[in-house]
Amino acid sequence: MVQYQVLFEVSLSHKYYSGSFSKDYEIIMTSSLLTMMKSYQLIFKKKDEGFVILGKSEKLFLISSSKEAIKFRFGIQIKNRYFENFSKIRPKEAYMKYIFRNEVYQESKDEQLETKEIILHPDKWLSDNNFNFCLSGNFKPNKVWGNEFTVSNENGNYFEGEIDETIQLGQLLTDDYGSYQVKSSEASEEDEIFYFEPELKKSWGIIEISLQTSSYTQYKKVIGSHFKIKIDARKVFWTYYFVSNDNNYFKNISVLIGKDKLDFSEAEQVILPNKQAATKITSQKAISLSKFYKGPKIYAELEDLRSQELKEGGGINKVYLPTPDIQRIKAVAHDGEIKYYSEMYIQNL
């Protein structure tokens, strides 16, 4: 009976969800990766929280005895068009992707441990430190570094010299994909780039698991490793608009969860684009988004600006409030900083 052993495992988690979010992304494997895995008789198995690479126990010696570096490169392609709205990530930007390399974060672990957990980013949650300059083969280097520059990797200089404006990056680096440093002849500092396969062009992020590239990525230190990517939920300011049927405003609005009062701004009288009068309040702090909000329902107590004698029940309304819709998150620039808002409307008051 054939027995399989875990070579390594990769899992992705997201604070916005209470469980798996595998329906929101797809793992992309390049043709070269599939060919390499077939040669070592390895198997890719998808899991709810990520994937695992398995190898036949009696065949893993093929990898462990390899004298050459072995690199597994996967793409993470996002399928949810609103992913940026509820995830604490950078907005999509030309030539930039998130890169997750075990070579950077693989530490010397106890080889006796059955599972070695390694987070593929420096902080508890994914940060801008993983947002990298990523280029495909058709990129023209002279756009950034001029006609004379040096390209190097962990093995030393890969290219040094002059090019004309028609030369593309793929002509210099061919199919040697991965991380490089580029330094213009006129610059004092070098830039780090990641050169990726054409199949990964639409990927939001790239995972690169290396073996035999350094003392930390030796086979015996990588095998059995559990690599983790943790994405934080975006925090947004919650804005409520209370709209009266007779164009009236409200005052003394309190927002509560159970008996706990939340910190919101003073009521502001505004006119909506449809000419209706509304009363606006906004949370004083950004609140973390969640797919499911546990605990008591959120509600507001609001007082009508009309005379309390004219309002049945003493002029105080209790209204249950909606939570943010991820499809309607708005980014607004404030003094060079981008803040995110969720606008919610309570009608027919």
mmCIF file of C-alpha atoms in Angstrom:
data_model
loop_
_atom_site.group_PDB
_atom_site.id
_atom_site.type_symbol
_atom_site.label_atom_id
_atom_site.label_comp_id
_atom_site.label_asym_id
_atom_site.label_seq_id
_atom_site.Cartn_x
_atom_site.Cartn_y
_atom_site.Cartn_z
ATOM 1 C CA MET A 1 0.000 0.000 0.000
ATOM 2 C CA VAL A 2 1.374 3.401 -1.046
ATOM 3 C CA GLN A 3 1.915 5.772 1.869
ATOM 4 C CA TYR A 4 2.045 9.534 1.458
ATOM 5 C CA GLN A 5 3.863 12.082 3.573
ATOM 6 C CA VAL A 6 3.273 15.823 3.863
ATOM 7 C CA LEU A 7 6.078 17.750 2.200
ATOM 8 C CA PHE A 8 4.573 21.086 3.248
ATOM 9 C CA GLU A 9 1.207 22.733 3.789
ATOM 10 C CA VAL A 10 -0.038 26.279 3.099
ATOM 11 C CA SER A 11 -3.111 27.759 4.777
ATOM 12 C CA LEU A 12 -4.872 31.092 4.340
ATOM 13 C CA SER A 13 -7.110 32.629 6.988
ATOM 14 C CA HIS A 14 -9.097 35.859 7.064
ATOM 15 C CA LYS A 15 -10.383 37.686 10.143
ATOM 16 C CA TYR A 16 -13.519 38.806 8.277
ATOM 17 C CA TYR A 17 -14.758 35.209 8.086
ATOM 18 C CA SER A 18 -15.644 32.864 10.907
ATOM 19 C CA GLY A 19 -14.212 29.926 8.928
ATOM 20 C CA SER A 20 -12.825 29.028 5.525
ATOM 21 C CA PHE A 21 -12.914 31.535 2.673
ATOM 22 C CA SER A 22 -11.643 29.163 -0.042
ATOM 23 C CA LYS A 23 -14.585 30.088 -2.311
ATOM 24 C CA ASP A 24 -13.084 33.565 -2.655
ATOM 25 C CA TYR A 25 -9.755 32.501 -4.153
ATOM 26 C CA GLU A 26 -8.150 29.949 -6.452
ATOM 27 C CA ILE A 27 -4.639 28.505 -6.282
ATOM 28 C CA ILE A 28 -2.896 28.765 -9.660
ATOM 29 C CA MET A 29 -0.224 26.255 -10.671
ATOM 30 C CA THR A 30 2.021 26.936 -13.649
ATOM 31 C CA SER A 31 2.816 24.357 -16.303
ATOM 32 C CA SER A 32 6.458 24.254 -15.194
ATOM 33 C CA LEU A 33 5.398 23.584 -11.584
ATOM 34 C CA LEU A 34 3.092 20.750 -12.677
ATOM 35 C CA THR A 35 5.904 19.216 -14.715
ATOM 36 C CA MET A 36 8.345 19.446 -11.797
ATOM 37 C CA MET A 37 5.857 17.909 -9.348
ATOM 38 C CA LYS A 38 5.133 15.061 -11.736
ATOM 39 C CA SER A 39 8.848 14.300 -11.999
ATOM 40 C CA TYR A 40 9.063 13.980 -8.197
ATOM 41 C CA GLN A 41 5.699 12.152 -8.002
ATOM 42 C CA LEU A 42 4.152 14.834 -5.782
ATOM 43 C CA ILE A 43 0.442 15.498 -5.316
ATOM 44 C CA PHE A 44 -1.411 18.797 -4.811
ATOM 45 C CA LYS A 45 -4.441 18.463 -2.538
ATOM 46 C CA LYS A 46 -6.814 21.338 -1.907
ATOM 47 C CA LYS A 47 -8.136 21.835 1.634
ATOM 48 C CA ASP A 48 -10.792 24.122 3.110
ATOM 49 C CA GLU A 49 -8.118 26.424 4.508
ATOM 50 C CA GLY A 50 -5.512 26.101 1.742
ATOM 51 C CA PHE A 51 -3.599 23.214 0.237
ATOM 52 C CA VAL A 52 -1.026 20.541 0.979
ATOM 53 C CA ILE A 53 1.755 19.007 -1.105
ATOM 54 C CA LEU A 54 2.120 15.264 -0.582
ATOM 55 C CA GLY A 55 4.810 12.871 -1.711
ATOM 56 C CA LYS A 56 5.147 9.116 -1.767
ATOM 57 C CA SER A 57 7.165 8.216 1.321
ATOM 58 C CA GLU A 58 9.561 5.991 -0.625
ATOM 59 C CA LYS A 59 10.106 8.663 -3.316
ATOM 60 C CA LEU A 60 10.836 11.737 -1.188
ATOM 61 C CA PHE A 61 14.526 10.873 -1.251
ATOM 62 C CA LEU A 62 14.505 12.252 -4.812
ATOM 63 C CA ILE A 63 13.946 15.703 -3.358
ATOM 64 C CA SER A 64 16.041 15.288 -0.226
ATOM 65 C CA SER A 65 19.072 14.216 -2.281
ATOM 66 C CA SER A 66 18.744 16.972 -4.875
ATOM 67 C CA LYS A 67 21.846 19.123 -5.254
ATOM 68 C CA GLU A 68 19.896 21.880 -6.974
ATOM 69 C CA ALA A 69 17.461 24.428 -5.575
ATOM 70 C CA ILE A 70 13.800 23.467 -5.908
ATOM 71 C CA LYS A 71 11.110 26.152 -5.937
ATOM 72 C CA PHE A 72 7.357 25.725 -5.762
ATOM 73 C CA ARG A 73 5.604 28.838 -7.045
ATOM 74 C CA PHE A 74 1.824 29.247 -6.736
ATOM 75 C CA GLY A 75 -0.497 32.106 -7.588
ATOM 76 C CA ILE A 76 -3.417 33.277 -5.441
ATOM 77 C CA GLN A 77 -6.156 34.517 -7.749
ATOM 78 C CA ILE A 78 -8.984 36.380 -5.994
ATOM 79 C CA LYS A 79 -12.495 35.499 -7.194
ATOM 80 C CA ASN A 80 -14.464 37.921 -4.991
ATOM 81 C CA ARG A 81 -14.658 41.312 -6.707
ATOM 82 C CA TYR A 82 -15.238 43.027 -3.330
ATOM 83 C CA PHE A 83 -12.233 41.406 -1.616
ATOM 84 C CA GLU A 84 -10.380 44.721 -1.252
ATOM 85 C CA ASN A 85 -13.432 46.299 0.408
ATOM 86 C CA PHE A 86 -13.350 44.051 3.482
ATOM 87 C CA SER A 87 -9.638 43.116 3.571
ATOM 88 C CA LYS A 88 -6.874 45.213 5.088
ATOM 89 C CA ILE A 89 -4.722 45.203 1.975
ATOM 90 C CA ARG A 90 -3.292 47.778 -0.396
ATOM 91 C CA PRO A 91 -5.457 48.870 -3.319
ATOM 92 C CA LYS A 92 -4.667 47.178 -6.603
ATOM 93 C CA GLU A 93 -1.677 48.843 -8.219
ATOM 94 C CA ALA A 94 0.125 48.354 -11.516
ATOM 95 C CA TYR A 95 3.265 46.180 -11.255
ATOM 96 C CA MET A 96 2.596 45.349 -7.584
ATOM 97 C CA LYS A 97 1.579 42.054 -5.959
ATOM 98 C CA TYR A 98 1.788 40.387 -2.559
ATOM 99 C CA ILE A 99 4.730 37.986 -2.322
ATOM 100 C CA PHE A 100 5.071 35.172 0.257
ATOM 101 C CA ARG A 101 8.526 33.527 0.331
ATOM 102 C CA ASN A 102 9.516 30.964 2.939
ATOM 103 C CA GLU A 103 13.161 31.808 2.256
ATOM 104 C CA VAL A 104 12.565 35.140 3.988
ATOM 105 C CA TYR A 105 10.661 33.813 7.016
ATOM 106 C CA GLN A 106 11.823 30.211 7.395
ATOM 107 C CA GLU A 107 13.600 30.054 10.732
ATOM 108 C CA SER A 108 15.710 27.314 12.212
ATOM 109 C CA LYS A 109 13.147 25.048 13.865
ATOM 110 C CA ASP A 110 13.457 21.953 15.980
ATOM 111 C CA GLU A 111 13.815 19.147 13.452
ATOM 112 C CA GLN A 112 12.134 16.742 15.845
ATOM 113 C CA LEU A 113 8.825 18.622 15.707
ATOM 114 C CA GLU A 114 6.269 16.949 13.466
ATOM 115 C CA THR A 115 4.874 20.291 12.265
ATOM 116 C CA LYS A 116 6.739 23.584 11.986
ATOM 117 C CA GLU A 117 4.428 26.606 11.731
ATOM 118 C CA ILE A 118 5.824 29.556 9.787
ATOM 119 C CA ILE A 119 3.918 32.779 9.055
ATOM 120 C CA LEU A 120 4.859 34.142 5.634
ATOM 121 C CA HIS A 121 4.822 37.800 6.686
ATOM 122 C CA PRO A 122 6.661 39.734 9.431
ATOM 123 C CA ASP A 123 3.660 40.750 11.538
ATOM 124 C CA LYS A 124 0.681 38.867 12.947
ATOM 125 C CA TRP A 125 -1.399 40.019 9.972
ATOM 126 C CA LEU A 126 -0.434 40.615 6.359
ATOM 127 C CA SER A 127 1.156 44.051 5.930
ATOM 128 C CA ASP A 128 2.586 46.304 3.239
ATOM 129 C CA ASN A 129 5.981 44.658 3.776
ATOM 130 C CA ASN A 130 4.793 41.856 1.484
ATOM 131 C CA PHE A 131 3.595 44.214 -1.271
ATOM 132 C CA ASN A 132 6.315 43.948 -3.915
ATOM 133 C CA PHE A 133 7.335 45.240 -7.307
ATOM 134 C CA CYS A 134 6.375 42.346 -9.655
ATOM 135 C CA LEU A 135 7.189 42.219 -13.344
ATOM 136 C CA SER A 136 6.332 39.969 -16.257
ATOM 137 C CA GLY A 137 8.488 39.164 -19.257
ATOM 138 C CA ASN A 138 7.108 41.913 -21.516
ATOM 139 C CA PHE A 139 8.112 44.728 -19.148
ATOM 140 C CA LYS A 140 10.701 47.140 -20.594
ATOM 141 C CA PRO A 141 13.404 47.801 -17.931
ATOM 142 C CA ASN A 142 14.518 51.113 -19.439
ATOM 143 C CA LYS A 143 11.206 52.643 -18.262
ATOM 144 C CA VAL A 144 12.508 52.587 -14.692
ATOM 145 C CA TRP A 145 16.269 52.032 -14.715
ATOM 146 C CA GLY A 146 17.370 53.654 -17.951
ATOM 147 C CA ASN A 147 19.591 51.916 -20.484
ATOM 148 C CA GLU A 148 22.403 50.851 -18.143
ATOM 149 C CA PHE A 149 21.874 48.766 -15.006
ATOM 150 C CA THR A 150 22.801 45.614 -13.113
ATOM 151 C CA VAL A 151 20.462 42.706 -12.316
ATOM 152 C CA SER A 152 21.575 40.316 -9.574
ATOM 153 C CA ASN A 153 20.211 37.449 -7.490
ATOM 154 C CA GLU A 154 21.486 35.258 -4.647
ATOM 155 C CA ASN A 155 24.086 33.783 -7.011
ATOM 156 C CA GLY A 156 25.585 37.155 -7.979
ATOM 157 C CA ASN A 157 25.255 39.375 -11.044
ATOM 158 C CA TYR A 158 22.846 37.992 -13.616
ATOM 159 C CA PHE A 159 23.095 40.837 -16.105
ATOM 160 C CA GLU A 160 25.258 43.924 -16.252
ATOM 161 C CA GLY A 161 25.437 46.326 -19.145
ATOM 162 C CA GLU A 162 23.470 48.491 -21.546
ATOM 163 C CA ILE A 163 20.249 47.782 -23.405
ATOM 164 C CA ASP A 164 18.139 49.633 -25.938
ATOM 165 C CA GLU A 165 14.560 50.696 -25.343
ATOM 166 C CA THR A 166 13.090 47.706 -27.203
ATOM 167 C CA ILE A 167 14.562 45.064 -24.858
ATOM 168 C CA GLN A 168 12.056 43.317 -22.577
ATOM 169 C CA LEU A 169 12.775 41.807 -19.172
ATOM 170 C CA GLY A 170 12.008 38.299 -20.434
ATOM 171 C CA GLN A 171 14.831 38.580 -22.955
ATOM 172 C CA LEU A 172 17.295 39.161 -20.124
ATOM 173 C CA LEU A 173 16.000 36.709 -17.528
ATOM 174 C CA THR A 174 14.378 34.093 -19.847
ATOM 175 C CA ASP A 175 12.656 31.503 -17.623
ATOM 176 C CA ASP A 176 14.681 32.064 -14.441
ATOM 177 C CA TYR A 177 11.749 33.355 -12.383
ATOM 178 C CA GLY A 178 12.005 34.665 -8.840
ATOM 179 C CA SER A 179 13.477 37.490 -6.791
ATOM 180 C CA TYR A 180 16.113 39.895 -8.170
ATOM 181 C CA GLN A 181 17.815 43.160 -7.275
ATOM 182 C CA VAL A 182 18.126 45.847 -9.941
ATOM 183 C CA LYS A 183 20.448 48.832 -9.687
ATOM 184 C CA SER A 184 20.666 51.639 -12.194
ATOM 185 C CA SER A 185 24.109 53.027 -12.975
ATOM 186 C CA GLU A 186 22.835 56.425 -11.811
ATOM 187 C CA ALA A 187 21.185 55.266 -8.556
ATOM 188 C CA SER A 188 22.758 54.765 -5.143
ATOM 189 C CA GLU A 189 20.264 52.136 -4.018
ATOM 190 C CA GLU A 190 18.957 48.974 -5.644
ATOM 191 C CA ASP A 191 15.345 47.924 -6.177
ATOM 192 C CA GLU A 192 14.002 44.485 -5.366
ATOM 193 C CA ILE A 193 11.736 42.951 -7.988
ATOM 194 C CA PHE A 194 9.943 39.653 -8.418
ATOM 195 C CA TYR A 195 9.928 38.231 -11.947
ATOM 196 C CA PHE A 196 6.954 35.918 -12.469
ATOM 197 C CA GLU A 197 5.602 33.418 -14.998
ATOM 198 C CA PRO A 198 2.945 34.550 -17.523
ATOM 199 C CA GLU A 199 0.367 32.199 -15.913
ATOM 200 C CA LEU A 200 0.572 34.244 -12.697
ATOM 201 C CA LYS A 201 -0.192 37.604 -14.307
ATOM 202 C CA LYS A 202 -3.739 37.810 -12.865
ATOM 203 C CA SER A 203 -2.703 36.604 -9.419
ATOM 204 C CA TRP A 204 -3.184 38.911 -6.438
ATOM 205 C CA GLY A 205 -0.362 37.184 -4.580
ATOM 206 C CA ILE A 206 2.435 34.703 -5.253
ATOM 207 C CA ILE A 207 3.633 31.996 -2.863
ATOM 208 C CA GLU A 208 7.181 30.726 -3.322
ATOM 209 C CA ILE A 209 8.298 27.755 -1.224
ATOM 210 C CA SER A 210 11.998 27.053 -1.703
ATOM 211 C CA LEU A 211 14.099 24.022 -0.828
ATOM 212 C CA GLN A 212 17.883 23.778 -0.827
ATOM 213 C CA THR A 213 18.429 27.511 -1.417
ATOM 214 C CA SER A 214 19.952 28.338 1.996
ATOM 215 C CA SER A 215 20.778 26.796 5.353
ATOM 216 C CA TYR A 216 17.232 27.574 6.496
ATOM 217 C CA THR A 217 15.563 25.930 3.507
ATOM 218 C CA GLN A 218 17.296 22.579 3.637
ATOM 219 C CA TYR A 219 14.960 19.669 2.987
ATOM 220 C CA LYS A 220 14.992 18.479 6.602
ATOM 221 C CA LYS A 221 13.936 21.963 7.801
ATOM 222 C CA VAL A 222 11.168 22.479 5.227
ATOM 223 C CA ILE A 223 9.535 19.037 5.223
ATOM 224 C CA GLY A 224 6.432 18.995 7.392
ATOM 225 C CA SER A 225 6.278 22.804 7.571
ATOM 226 C CA HIS A 226 2.901 24.523 7.792
ATOM 227 C CA PHE A 227 3.114 27.919 6.103
ATOM 228 C CA LYS A 228 0.439 30.462 7.042
ATOM 229 C CA ILE A 229 -0.948 33.653 5.529
ATOM 230 C CA LYS A 230 -3.263 35.686 7.773
ATOM 231 C CA ILE A 231 -5.317 38.569 6.366
ATOM 232 C CA ASP A 232 -6.859 41.147 8.670
ATOM 233 C CA ALA A 233 -10.367 42.545 8.155
ATOM 234 C CA ARG A 234 -10.578 46.131 6.998
ATOM 235 C CA LYS A 235 -11.664 48.703 9.575
ATOM 236 C CA VAL A 236 -14.177 51.269 8.361
ATOM 237 C CA PHE A 237 -16.094 54.203 9.773
ATOM 238 C CA TRP A 238 -19.800 53.450 10.054
ATOM 239 C CA THR A 239 -22.072 56.271 8.873
ATOM 240 C CA TYR A 240 -25.829 56.200 9.371
ATOM 241 C CA TYR A 241 -28.372 58.466 7.663
ATOM 242 C CA PHE A 242 -31.774 58.649 9.382
ATOM 243 C CA VAL A 243 -34.412 59.730 6.879
ATOM 244 C CA SER A 244 -37.830 60.928 8.046
ATOM 245 C CA ASN A 245 -40.962 60.560 5.925
ATOM 246 C CA ASP A 246 -41.852 64.229 6.498
ATOM 247 C CA ASN A 247 -38.362 65.702 6.029
ATOM 248 C CA ASN A 248 -37.855 66.064 9.761
ATOM 249 C CA TYR A 249 -34.516 65.855 11.586
ATOM 250 C CA PHE A 250 -33.547 64.009 14.757
ATOM 251 C CA LYS A 251 -31.368 64.864 17.757
ATOM 252 C CA ASN A 252 -29.725 63.118 20.692
ATOM 253 C CA ILE A 253 -29.044 59.954 18.723
ATOM 254 C CA SER A 254 -27.504 57.137 20.789
ATOM 255 C CA VAL A 255 -26.146 53.955 19.207
ATOM 256 C CA LEU A 256 -26.054 50.888 21.446
ATOM 257 C CA ILE A 257 -25.234 47.199 21.456
ATOM 258 C CA GLY A 258 -27.249 45.736 24.284
ATOM 259 C CA LYS A 259 -26.681 48.216 27.101
ATOM 260 C CA ASP A 260 -23.289 49.378 25.822
ATOM 261 C CA LYS A 261 -23.230 52.771 24.125
ATOM 262 C CA LEU A 262 -20.973 53.182 21.107
ATOM 263 C CA ASP A 263 -18.996 56.343 20.400
ATOM 264 C CA PHE A 264 -20.591 58.190 17.470
ATOM 265 C CA SER A 265 -20.424 61.810 16.334
ATOM 266 C CA GLU A 266 -23.010 64.432 17.153
ATOM 267 C CA ALA A 267 -26.084 64.444 14.908
ATOM 268 C CA GLU A 268 -25.613 66.476 11.718
ATOM 269 C CA GLN A 269 -28.417 67.776 9.523
ATOM 270 C CA VAL A 270 -27.782 67.076 5.818
ATOM 271 C CA ILE A 271 -29.646 67.125 2.506
ATOM 272 C CA LEU A 272 -29.297 63.963 0.420
ATOM 273 C CA PRO A 273 -28.807 64.029 -3.385
ATOM 274 C CA ASN A 274 -32.524 63.199 -3.796
ATOM 275 C CA LYS A 275 -33.345 66.407 -1.809
ATOM 276 C CA GLN A 276 -34.541 64.494 1.264
ATOM 277 C CA ALA A 277 -33.581 65.755 4.695
ATOM 278 C CA ALA A 278 -31.554 63.343 6.811
ATOM 279 C CA THR A 279 -29.693 63.214 10.105
ATOM 280 C CA LYS A 280 -26.149 61.865 9.848
ATOM 281 C CA ILE A 281 -23.885 60.290 12.461
ATOM 282 C CA THR A 282 -20.488 58.576 12.060
ATOM 283 C CA SER A 283 -18.531 56.310 14.376
ATOM 284 C CA GLN A 284 -15.600 58.112 15.998
ATOM 285 C CA LYS A 285 -13.337 55.110 15.401
ATOM 286 C CA ALA A 286 -13.036 52.697 12.499
ATOM 287 C CA ILE A 287 -14.736 49.386 13.260
ATOM 288 C CA SER A 288 -13.507 46.016 12.019
ATOM 289 C CA LEU A 289 -15.741 44.427 9.381
ATOM 290 C CA SER A 290 -17.115 40.933 9.936
ATOM 291 C CA LYS A 291 -19.216 38.569 7.847
ATOM 292 C CA PHE A 292 -21.197 37.659 10.961
ATOM 293 C CA TYR A 293 -21.662 40.000 13.919
ATOM 294 C CA LYS A 294 -22.119 38.013 17.103
ATOM 295 C CA GLY A 295 -23.870 39.168 20.245
ATOM 296 C CA PRO A 296 -26.782 41.594 20.754
ATOM 297 C CA LYS A 297 -28.203 43.542 17.811
ATOM 298 C CA ILE A 298 -27.114 47.104 17.254
ATOM 299 C CA TYR A 299 -29.801 49.760 17.564
ATOM 300 C CA ALA A 300 -30.287 53.512 17.878
ATOM 301 C CA GLU A 301 -32.397 55.649 20.171
ATOM 302 C CA LEU A 302 -33.286 58.948 18.542
ATOM 303 C CA GLU A 303 -35.332 61.964 19.513
ATOM 304 C CA ASP A 304 -37.487 63.856 17.036
ATOM 305 C CA LEU A 305 -36.730 67.579 16.735
ATOM 306 C CA ARG A 306 -40.471 68.318 16.842
ATOM 307 C CA SER A 307 -42.091 69.001 20.159
ATOM 308 C CA GLN A 308 -42.248 65.884 22.267
ATOM 309 C CA GLU A 309 -45.937 66.615 22.940
ATOM 310 C CA LEU A 310 -46.656 66.068 19.248
ATOM 311 C CA LYS A 311 -44.805 62.762 19.114
ATOM 312 C CA GLU A 312 -46.557 59.664 20.404
ATOM 313 C CA GLY A 313 -44.552 57.833 23.082
ATOM 314 C CA GLY A 314 -42.631 60.876 24.237
ATOM 315 C CA GLY A 315 -40.616 61.470 21.030
ATOM 316 C CA ILE A 316 -38.052 58.661 21.446
ATOM 317 C CA ASN A 317 -37.704 56.059 18.687
ATOM 318 C CA LYS A 318 -35.812 52.774 19.005
ATOM 319 C CA VAL A 319 -34.563 51.637 15.601
ATOM 320 C CA TYR A 320 -32.553 48.488 14.851
ATOM 321 C CA LEU A 321 -29.624 49.281 12.588
ATOM 322 C CA PRO A 322 -28.079 47.443 9.633
ATOM 323 C CA THR A 323 -24.399 46.458 9.529
ATOM 324 C CA PRO A 324 -22.114 47.418 6.616
ATOM 325 C CA ASP A 325 -22.664 46.033 3.132
ATOM 326 C CA ILE A 326 -19.247 45.049 1.706
ATOM 327 C CA GLN A 327 -20.412 46.087 -1.759
ATOM 328 C CA ARG A 328 -20.828 49.686 -0.602
ATOM 329 C CA ILE A 329 -17.541 50.513 1.111
ATOM 330 C CA LYS A 330 -16.228 53.924 0.080
ATOM 331 C CA ALA A 331 -12.601 55.097 0.162
ATOM 332 C CA VAL A 332 -12.038 58.798 0.918
ATOM 333 C CA ALA A 333 -8.701 60.647 0.990
ATOM 334 C CA HIS A 334 -8.016 62.761 4.114
ATOM 335 C CA ASP A 335 -4.715 64.704 4.289
ATOM 336 C CA GLY A 336 -2.863 62.104 2.255
ATOM 337 C CA GLU A 337 -4.432 59.204 4.172
ATOM 338 C CA ILE A 338 -7.181 56.971 2.794
ATOM 339 C CA LYS A 339 -10.071 56.265 5.148
ATOM 340 C CA TYR A 340 -12.857 53.801 4.469
ATOM 341 C CA TYR A 341 -16.537 54.405 5.140
ATOM 342 C CA SER A 342 -19.747 52.385 5.069
ATOM 343 C CA GLU A 343 -22.858 54.480 4.479
ATOM 344 C CA MET A 344 -26.200 53.032 5.643
ATOM 345 C CA TYR A 345 -29.649 54.569 5.275
ATOM 346 C CA ILE A 346 -32.579 54.102 7.643
ATOM 347 C CA GLN A 347 -35.728 55.127 5.807
ATOM 348 C CA ASN A 348 -39.400 55.695 6.641
ATOM 349 C CA LEU A 349 -38.968 57.074 10.155
#
